[in-house]
Short mmCIF file of the C-alpha atoms (twelve columns), coordinates in Angstrom:
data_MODEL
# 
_entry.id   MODEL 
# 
loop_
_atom_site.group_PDB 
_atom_site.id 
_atom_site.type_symbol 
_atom_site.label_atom_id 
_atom_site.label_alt_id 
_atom_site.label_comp_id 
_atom_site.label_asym_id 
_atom_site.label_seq_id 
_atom_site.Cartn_x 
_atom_site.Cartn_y 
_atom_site.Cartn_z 
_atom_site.pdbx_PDB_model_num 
ATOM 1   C CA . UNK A 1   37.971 24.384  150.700 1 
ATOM 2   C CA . UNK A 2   37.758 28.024  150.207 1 
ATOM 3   C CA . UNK A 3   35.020 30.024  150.943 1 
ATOM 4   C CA . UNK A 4   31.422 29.979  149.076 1 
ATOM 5   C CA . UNK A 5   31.612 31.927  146.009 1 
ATOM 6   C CA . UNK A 6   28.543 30.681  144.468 1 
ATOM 7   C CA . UNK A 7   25.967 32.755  143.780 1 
ATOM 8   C CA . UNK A 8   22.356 30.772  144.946 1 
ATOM 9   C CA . UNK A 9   19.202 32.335  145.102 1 
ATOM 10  C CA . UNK A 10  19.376 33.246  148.804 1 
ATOM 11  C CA . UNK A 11  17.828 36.808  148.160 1 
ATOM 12  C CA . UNK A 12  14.008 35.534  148.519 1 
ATOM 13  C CA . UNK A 13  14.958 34.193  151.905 1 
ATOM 14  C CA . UNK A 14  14.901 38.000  152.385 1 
ATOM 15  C CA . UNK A 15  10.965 38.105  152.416 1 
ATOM 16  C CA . UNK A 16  10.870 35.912  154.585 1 
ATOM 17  C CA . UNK A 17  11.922 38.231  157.202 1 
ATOM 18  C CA . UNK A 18  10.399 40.850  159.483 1 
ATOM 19  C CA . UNK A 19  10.016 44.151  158.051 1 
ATOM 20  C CA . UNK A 20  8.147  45.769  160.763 1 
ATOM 21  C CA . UNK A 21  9.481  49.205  161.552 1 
ATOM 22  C CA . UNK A 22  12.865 49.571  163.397 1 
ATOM 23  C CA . UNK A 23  12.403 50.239  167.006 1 
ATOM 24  C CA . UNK A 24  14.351 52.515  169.594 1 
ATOM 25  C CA . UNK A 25  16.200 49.738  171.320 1 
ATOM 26  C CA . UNK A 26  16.619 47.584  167.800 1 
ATOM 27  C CA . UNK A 27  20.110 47.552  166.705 1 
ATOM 28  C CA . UNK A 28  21.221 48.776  163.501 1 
ATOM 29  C CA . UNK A 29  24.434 46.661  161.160 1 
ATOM 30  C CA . UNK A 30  25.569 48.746  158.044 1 
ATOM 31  C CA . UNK A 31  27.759 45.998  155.890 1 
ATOM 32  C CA . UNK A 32  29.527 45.888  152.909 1 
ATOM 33  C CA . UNK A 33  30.296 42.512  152.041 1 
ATOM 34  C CA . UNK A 34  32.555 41.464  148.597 1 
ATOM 35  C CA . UNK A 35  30.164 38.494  147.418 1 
ATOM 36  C CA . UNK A 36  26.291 38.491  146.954 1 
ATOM 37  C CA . UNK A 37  26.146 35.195  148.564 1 
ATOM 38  C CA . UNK A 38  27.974 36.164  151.865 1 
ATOM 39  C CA . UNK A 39  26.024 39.542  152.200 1 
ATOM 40  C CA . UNK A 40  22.520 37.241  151.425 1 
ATOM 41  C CA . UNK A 41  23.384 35.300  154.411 1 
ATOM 42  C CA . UNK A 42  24.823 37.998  156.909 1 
ATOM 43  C CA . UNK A 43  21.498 39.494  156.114 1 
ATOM 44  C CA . UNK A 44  19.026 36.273  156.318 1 
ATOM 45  C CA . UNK A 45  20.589 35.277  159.845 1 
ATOM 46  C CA . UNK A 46  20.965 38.621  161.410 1 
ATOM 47  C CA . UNK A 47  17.230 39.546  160.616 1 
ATOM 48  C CA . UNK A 48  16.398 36.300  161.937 1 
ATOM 49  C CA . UNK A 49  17.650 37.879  165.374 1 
ATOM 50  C CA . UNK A 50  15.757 41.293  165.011 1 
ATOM 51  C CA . UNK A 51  18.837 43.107  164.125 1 
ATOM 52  C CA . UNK A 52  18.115 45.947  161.244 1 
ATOM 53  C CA . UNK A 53  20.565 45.846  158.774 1 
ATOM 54  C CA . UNK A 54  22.018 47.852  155.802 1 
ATOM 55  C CA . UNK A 55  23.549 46.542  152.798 1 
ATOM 56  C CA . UNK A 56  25.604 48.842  151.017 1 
ATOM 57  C CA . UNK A 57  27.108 48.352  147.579 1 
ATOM 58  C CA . UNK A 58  31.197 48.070  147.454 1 
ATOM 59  C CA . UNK A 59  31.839 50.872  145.395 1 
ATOM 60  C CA . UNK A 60  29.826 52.974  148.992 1 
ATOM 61  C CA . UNK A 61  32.438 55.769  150.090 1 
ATOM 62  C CA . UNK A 62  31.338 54.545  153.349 1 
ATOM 63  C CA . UNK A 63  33.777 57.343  155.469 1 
ATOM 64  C CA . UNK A 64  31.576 60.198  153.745 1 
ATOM 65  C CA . UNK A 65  27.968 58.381  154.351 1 
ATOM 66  C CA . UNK A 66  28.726 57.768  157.656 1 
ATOM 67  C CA . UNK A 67  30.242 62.012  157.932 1 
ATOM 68  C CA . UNK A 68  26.695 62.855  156.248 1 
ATOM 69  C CA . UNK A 69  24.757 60.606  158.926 1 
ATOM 70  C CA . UNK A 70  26.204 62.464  161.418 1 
ATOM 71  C CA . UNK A 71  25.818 66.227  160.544 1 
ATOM 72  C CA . UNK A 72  22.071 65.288  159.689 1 
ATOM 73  C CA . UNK A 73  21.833 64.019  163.263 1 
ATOM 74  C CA . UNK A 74  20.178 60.711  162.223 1 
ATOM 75  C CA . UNK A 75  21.390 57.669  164.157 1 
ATOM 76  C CA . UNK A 76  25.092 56.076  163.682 1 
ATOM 77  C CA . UNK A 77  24.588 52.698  162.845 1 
ATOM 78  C CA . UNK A 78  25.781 50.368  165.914 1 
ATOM 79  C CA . UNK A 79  28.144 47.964  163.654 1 
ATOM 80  C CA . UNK A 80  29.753 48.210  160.800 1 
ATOM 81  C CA . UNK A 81  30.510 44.554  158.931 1 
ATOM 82  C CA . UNK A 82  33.399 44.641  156.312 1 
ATOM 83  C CA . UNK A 83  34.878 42.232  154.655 1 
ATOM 84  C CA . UNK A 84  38.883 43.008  154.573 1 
ATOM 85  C CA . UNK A 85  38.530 41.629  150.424 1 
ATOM 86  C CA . UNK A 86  36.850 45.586  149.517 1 
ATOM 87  C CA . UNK A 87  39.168 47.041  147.038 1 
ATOM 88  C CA . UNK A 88  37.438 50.314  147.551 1 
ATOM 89  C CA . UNK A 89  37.938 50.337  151.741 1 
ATOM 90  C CA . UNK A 90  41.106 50.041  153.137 1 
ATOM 91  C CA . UNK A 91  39.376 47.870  156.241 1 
ATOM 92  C CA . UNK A 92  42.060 49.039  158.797 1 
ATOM 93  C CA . UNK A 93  42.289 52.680  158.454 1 
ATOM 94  C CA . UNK A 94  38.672 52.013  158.310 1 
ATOM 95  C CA . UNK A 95  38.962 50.577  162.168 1 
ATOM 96  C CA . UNK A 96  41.773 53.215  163.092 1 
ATOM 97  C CA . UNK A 97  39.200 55.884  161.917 1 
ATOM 98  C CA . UNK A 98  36.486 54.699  163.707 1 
ATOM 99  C CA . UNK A 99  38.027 54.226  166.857 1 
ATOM 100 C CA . UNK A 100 39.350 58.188  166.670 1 
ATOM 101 C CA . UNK A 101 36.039 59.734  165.596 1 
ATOM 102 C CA . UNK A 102 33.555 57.595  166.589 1 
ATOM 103 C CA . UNK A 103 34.639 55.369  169.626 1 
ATOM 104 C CA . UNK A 104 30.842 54.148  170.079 1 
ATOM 105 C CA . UNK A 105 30.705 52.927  166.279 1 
ATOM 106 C CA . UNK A 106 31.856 49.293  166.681 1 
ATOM 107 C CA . UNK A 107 33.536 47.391  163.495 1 
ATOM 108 C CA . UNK A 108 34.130 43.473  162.280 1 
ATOM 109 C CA . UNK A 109 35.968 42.772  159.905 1 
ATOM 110 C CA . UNK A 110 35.442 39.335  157.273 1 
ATOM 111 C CA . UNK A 111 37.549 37.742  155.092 1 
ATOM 112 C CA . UNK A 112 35.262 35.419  153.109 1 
ATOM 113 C CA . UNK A 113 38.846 33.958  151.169 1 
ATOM 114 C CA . UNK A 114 39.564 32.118  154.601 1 
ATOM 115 C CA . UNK A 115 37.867 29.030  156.099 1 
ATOM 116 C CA . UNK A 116 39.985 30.283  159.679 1 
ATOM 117 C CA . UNK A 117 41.664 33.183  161.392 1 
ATOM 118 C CA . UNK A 118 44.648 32.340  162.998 1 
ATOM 119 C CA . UNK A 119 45.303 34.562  165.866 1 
ATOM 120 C CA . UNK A 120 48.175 36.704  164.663 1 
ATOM 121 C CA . UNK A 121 45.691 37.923  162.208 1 
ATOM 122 C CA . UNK A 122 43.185 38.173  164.499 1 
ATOM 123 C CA . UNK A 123 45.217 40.131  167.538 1 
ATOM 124 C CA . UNK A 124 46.772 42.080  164.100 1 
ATOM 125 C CA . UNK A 125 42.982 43.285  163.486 1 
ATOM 126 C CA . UNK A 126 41.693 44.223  167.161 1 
ATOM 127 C CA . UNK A 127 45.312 45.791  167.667 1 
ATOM 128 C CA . UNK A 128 43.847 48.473  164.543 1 
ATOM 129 C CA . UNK A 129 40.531 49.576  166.386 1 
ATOM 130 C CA . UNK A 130 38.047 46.258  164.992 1 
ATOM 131 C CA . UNK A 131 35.867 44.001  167.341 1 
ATOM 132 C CA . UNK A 132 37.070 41.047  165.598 1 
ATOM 133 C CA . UNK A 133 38.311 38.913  162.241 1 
ATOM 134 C CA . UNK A 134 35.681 36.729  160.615 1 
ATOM 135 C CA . UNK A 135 36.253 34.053  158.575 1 
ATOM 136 C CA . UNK A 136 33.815 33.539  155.543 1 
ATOM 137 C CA . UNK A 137 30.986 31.267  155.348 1 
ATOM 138 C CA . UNK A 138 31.797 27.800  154.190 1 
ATOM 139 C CA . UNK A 139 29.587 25.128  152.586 1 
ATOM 140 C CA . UNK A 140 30.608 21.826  154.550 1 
ATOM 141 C CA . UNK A 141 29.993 23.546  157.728 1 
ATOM 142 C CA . UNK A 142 27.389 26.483  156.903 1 
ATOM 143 C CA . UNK A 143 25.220 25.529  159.962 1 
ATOM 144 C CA . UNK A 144 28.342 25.905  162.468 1 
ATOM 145 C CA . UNK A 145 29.725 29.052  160.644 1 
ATOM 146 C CA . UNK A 146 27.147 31.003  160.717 1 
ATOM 147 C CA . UNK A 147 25.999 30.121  164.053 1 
ATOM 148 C CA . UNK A 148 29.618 31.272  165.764 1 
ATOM 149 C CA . UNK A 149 29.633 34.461  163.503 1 
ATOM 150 C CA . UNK A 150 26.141 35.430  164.671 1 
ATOM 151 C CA . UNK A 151 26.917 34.477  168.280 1 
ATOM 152 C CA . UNK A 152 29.927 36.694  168.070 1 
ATOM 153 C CA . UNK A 153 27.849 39.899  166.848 1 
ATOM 154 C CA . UNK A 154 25.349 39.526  169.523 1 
ATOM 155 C CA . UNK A 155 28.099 39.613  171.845 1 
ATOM 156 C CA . UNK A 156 29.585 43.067  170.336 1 
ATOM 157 C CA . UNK A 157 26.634 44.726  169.736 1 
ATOM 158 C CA . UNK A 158 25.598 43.588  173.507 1 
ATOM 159 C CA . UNK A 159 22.063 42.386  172.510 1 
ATOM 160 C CA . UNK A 160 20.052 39.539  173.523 1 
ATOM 161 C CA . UNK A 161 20.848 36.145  173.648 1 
ATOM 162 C CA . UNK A 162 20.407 34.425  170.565 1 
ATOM 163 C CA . UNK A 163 17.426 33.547  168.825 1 
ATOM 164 C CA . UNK A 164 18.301 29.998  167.779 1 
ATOM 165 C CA . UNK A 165 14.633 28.649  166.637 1 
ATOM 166 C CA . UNK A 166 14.882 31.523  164.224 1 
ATOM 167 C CA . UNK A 167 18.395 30.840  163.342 1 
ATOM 168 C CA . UNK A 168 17.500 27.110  162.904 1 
ATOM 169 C CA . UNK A 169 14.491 27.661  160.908 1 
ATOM 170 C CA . UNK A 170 16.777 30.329  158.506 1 
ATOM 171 C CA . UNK A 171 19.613 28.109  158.277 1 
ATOM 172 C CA . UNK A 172 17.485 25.001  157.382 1 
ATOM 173 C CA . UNK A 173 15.882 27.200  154.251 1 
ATOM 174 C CA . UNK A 174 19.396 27.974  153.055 1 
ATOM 175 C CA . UNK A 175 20.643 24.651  153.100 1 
ATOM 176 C CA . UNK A 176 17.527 23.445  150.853 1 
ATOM 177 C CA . UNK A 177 18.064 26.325  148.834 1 
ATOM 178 C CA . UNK A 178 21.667 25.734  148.194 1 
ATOM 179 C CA . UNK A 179 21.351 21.468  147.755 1 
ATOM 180 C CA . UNK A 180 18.341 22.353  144.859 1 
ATOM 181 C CA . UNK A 181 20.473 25.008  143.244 1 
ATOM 182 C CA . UNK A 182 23.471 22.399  142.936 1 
ATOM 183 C CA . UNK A 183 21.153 19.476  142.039 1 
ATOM 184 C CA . UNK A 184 20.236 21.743  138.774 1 
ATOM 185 C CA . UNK A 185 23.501 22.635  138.152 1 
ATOM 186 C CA . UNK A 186 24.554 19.051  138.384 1 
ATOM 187 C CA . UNK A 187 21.916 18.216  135.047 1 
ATOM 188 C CA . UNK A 188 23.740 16.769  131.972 1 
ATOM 189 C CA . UNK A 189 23.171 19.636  129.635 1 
ATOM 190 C CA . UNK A 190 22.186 17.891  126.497 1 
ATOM 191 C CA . UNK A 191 23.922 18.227  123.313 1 
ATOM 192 C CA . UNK A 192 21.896 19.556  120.434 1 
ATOM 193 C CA . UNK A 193 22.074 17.268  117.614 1 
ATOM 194 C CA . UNK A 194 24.146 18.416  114.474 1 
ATOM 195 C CA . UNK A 195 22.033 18.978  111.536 1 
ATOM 196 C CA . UNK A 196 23.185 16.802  108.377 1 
ATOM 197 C CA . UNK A 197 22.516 17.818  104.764 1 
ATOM 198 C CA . UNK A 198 19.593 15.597  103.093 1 
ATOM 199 C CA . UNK A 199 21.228 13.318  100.528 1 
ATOM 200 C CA . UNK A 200 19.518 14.013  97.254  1 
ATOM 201 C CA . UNK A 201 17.210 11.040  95.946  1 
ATOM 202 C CA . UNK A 202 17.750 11.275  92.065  1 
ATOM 203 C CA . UNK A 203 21.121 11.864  91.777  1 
ATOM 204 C CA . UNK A 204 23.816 8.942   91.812  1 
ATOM 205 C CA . UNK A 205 27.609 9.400   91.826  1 
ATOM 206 C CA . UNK A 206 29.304 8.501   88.578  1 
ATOM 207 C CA . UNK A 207 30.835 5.412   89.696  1 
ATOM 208 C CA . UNK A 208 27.443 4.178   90.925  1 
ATOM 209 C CA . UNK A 209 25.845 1.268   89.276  1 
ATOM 210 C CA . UNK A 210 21.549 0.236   89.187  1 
ATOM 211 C CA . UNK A 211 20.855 -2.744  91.585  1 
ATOM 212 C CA . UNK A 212 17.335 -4.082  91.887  1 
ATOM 213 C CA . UNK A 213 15.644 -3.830  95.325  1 
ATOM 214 C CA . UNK A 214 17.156 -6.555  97.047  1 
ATOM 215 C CA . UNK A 215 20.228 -4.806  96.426  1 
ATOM 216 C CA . UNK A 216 21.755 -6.599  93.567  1 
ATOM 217 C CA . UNK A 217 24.096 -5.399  91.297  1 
ATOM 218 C CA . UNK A 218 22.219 -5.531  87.743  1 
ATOM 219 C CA . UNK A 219 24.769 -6.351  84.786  1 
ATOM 220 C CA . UNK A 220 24.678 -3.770  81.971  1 
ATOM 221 C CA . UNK A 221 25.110 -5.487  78.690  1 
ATOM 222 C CA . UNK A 222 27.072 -3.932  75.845  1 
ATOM 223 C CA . UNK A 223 25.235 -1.956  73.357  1 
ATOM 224 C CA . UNK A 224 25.153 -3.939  70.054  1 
ATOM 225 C CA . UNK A 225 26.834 -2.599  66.764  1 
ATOM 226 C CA . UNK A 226 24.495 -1.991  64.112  1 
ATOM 227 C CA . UNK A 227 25.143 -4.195  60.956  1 
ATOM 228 C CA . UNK A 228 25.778 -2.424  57.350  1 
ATOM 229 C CA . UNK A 229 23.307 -2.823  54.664  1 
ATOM 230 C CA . UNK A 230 24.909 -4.666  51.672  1 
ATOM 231 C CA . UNK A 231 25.828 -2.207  48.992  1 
ATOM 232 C CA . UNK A 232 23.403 -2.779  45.973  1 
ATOM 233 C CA . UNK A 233 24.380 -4.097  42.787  1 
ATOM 234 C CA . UNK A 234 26.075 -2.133  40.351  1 
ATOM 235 C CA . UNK A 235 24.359 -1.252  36.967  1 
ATOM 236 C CA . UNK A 236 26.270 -1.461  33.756  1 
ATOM 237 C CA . UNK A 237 25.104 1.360   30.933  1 
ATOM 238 C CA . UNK A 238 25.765 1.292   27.228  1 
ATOM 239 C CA . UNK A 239 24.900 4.309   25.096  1 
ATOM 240 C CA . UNK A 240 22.961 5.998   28.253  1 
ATOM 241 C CA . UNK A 241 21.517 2.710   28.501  1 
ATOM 242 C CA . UNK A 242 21.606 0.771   31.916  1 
ATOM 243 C CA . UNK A 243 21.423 -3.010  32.361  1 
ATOM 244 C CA . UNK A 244 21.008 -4.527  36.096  1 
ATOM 245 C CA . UNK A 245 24.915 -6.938  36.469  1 
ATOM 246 C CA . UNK A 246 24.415 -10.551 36.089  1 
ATOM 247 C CA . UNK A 247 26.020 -11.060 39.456  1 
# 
């Protein structure tokens, strides 16, 4: 099965969150993830943890954000979580760039097309300046996923142990979420009935013939012929005079 490409309402797990001001010691994730649904998880889980994060939008020139960043001398974010399907980013001159310019900056790479990394691909990835290769988030196992992934980025970013009451309770929400947003997708759609055109009440084809109301045929008789009227009887006339015929 390939990875989730649906697109649930995840987003309003978001609120759900602690938006409290980040602190000194809080760490800070800038990602760029291909899929809304990926990104609304990375975010819901590592919030969970007290991590700040970032979400940029793909199209983010993220080499000249994170130049700008640093000649304003506001903080480098700690991590920086790509996934290797960005059109815009080439993801391992991304890594090879980091590692030159910004050692401290650490990167991890996703690729939410994959259910695993094997570990040419994942030696391949570390061997180009990233932390690690991510698989995607996947829907039979979303509870084990996520819960290695977010291990893993604690371990990078060298934070605390993980949170997993908060992880739990996160996780749990998403699953609901995502088992209600299939259930209505799952609904017969009904089929709008097809309008017919009212047969007219008065008029009757031509082959047609009356019936009474239980349905039976009525005979038509033929018209009658009318009869002639007999001619009358001719009158004889002598001398302008006119006698009725003796017939």
């Amino acid at each position: 099965m390939t990875a989730i490409e649906l697109v649930a309402p995840f987003v309003y797990l978001l609120l759900l969150q602690d938006s409290s001001p980040m602190t000194d010691s809080q760490k800070l994730v800038l990602m760029i993830q291909s899929t809304k649904l990926q990104g609304a998880i990375w975010q819901a889980v590592l919030k969970s943890q007290k991590i700040s994060v970032i979400w940029e939008a793909p199209d983010t020139d993220l080499l000249e954000s994170i130049e700008q960043l640093q000649q304003a001398g506001l903080t480098l974010p700690d991590l920086l979580l790509i996934d290797v399907r960005l059109q815009q980013i080439n993801p391992f001159e991304l890594c090879r760039w980091c590692r030159d310019r910004y050692p401290a900056l650490q990167v991890i790479l996703t690729d939410t097309s994959q259910t695993e990394i094997s570990q040419y691909e994942r030696r391949w990835a570390v061997y180009q300046g990233a932390a690690d290769l991510l698989p995607g988030f996947q829907r039979d196992n979303l509870v084990s996923s996520v819960a290695t992934a977010v291990k893993r980025v604690l371990e990078v970013l060298d934070s605390h142990p993980l949170n997993n009451g908060a992880l739990i309770s996160v996780l749990l929400a998403m699953k609901r979420q995502l088992e209600l947003s299939e259930a209505e997708a799952a609904k017969p759609k009904i089929d709008k009935v097809a309008k017919t055109e009212p047969i007219p009440v008065n008029e009757k084809s031509p082959e047609s013939k009356p019936s009474d109301r239980k349905g039976k045929v009525i005979p038509i008789k033929p018209l009658e012929q009318p009869t002639e009227a007999p001619a009358p009887n001719p009158k004889l006339s002598y001398r302008f005079a006119k006698y009725p015929s003796s017939n």
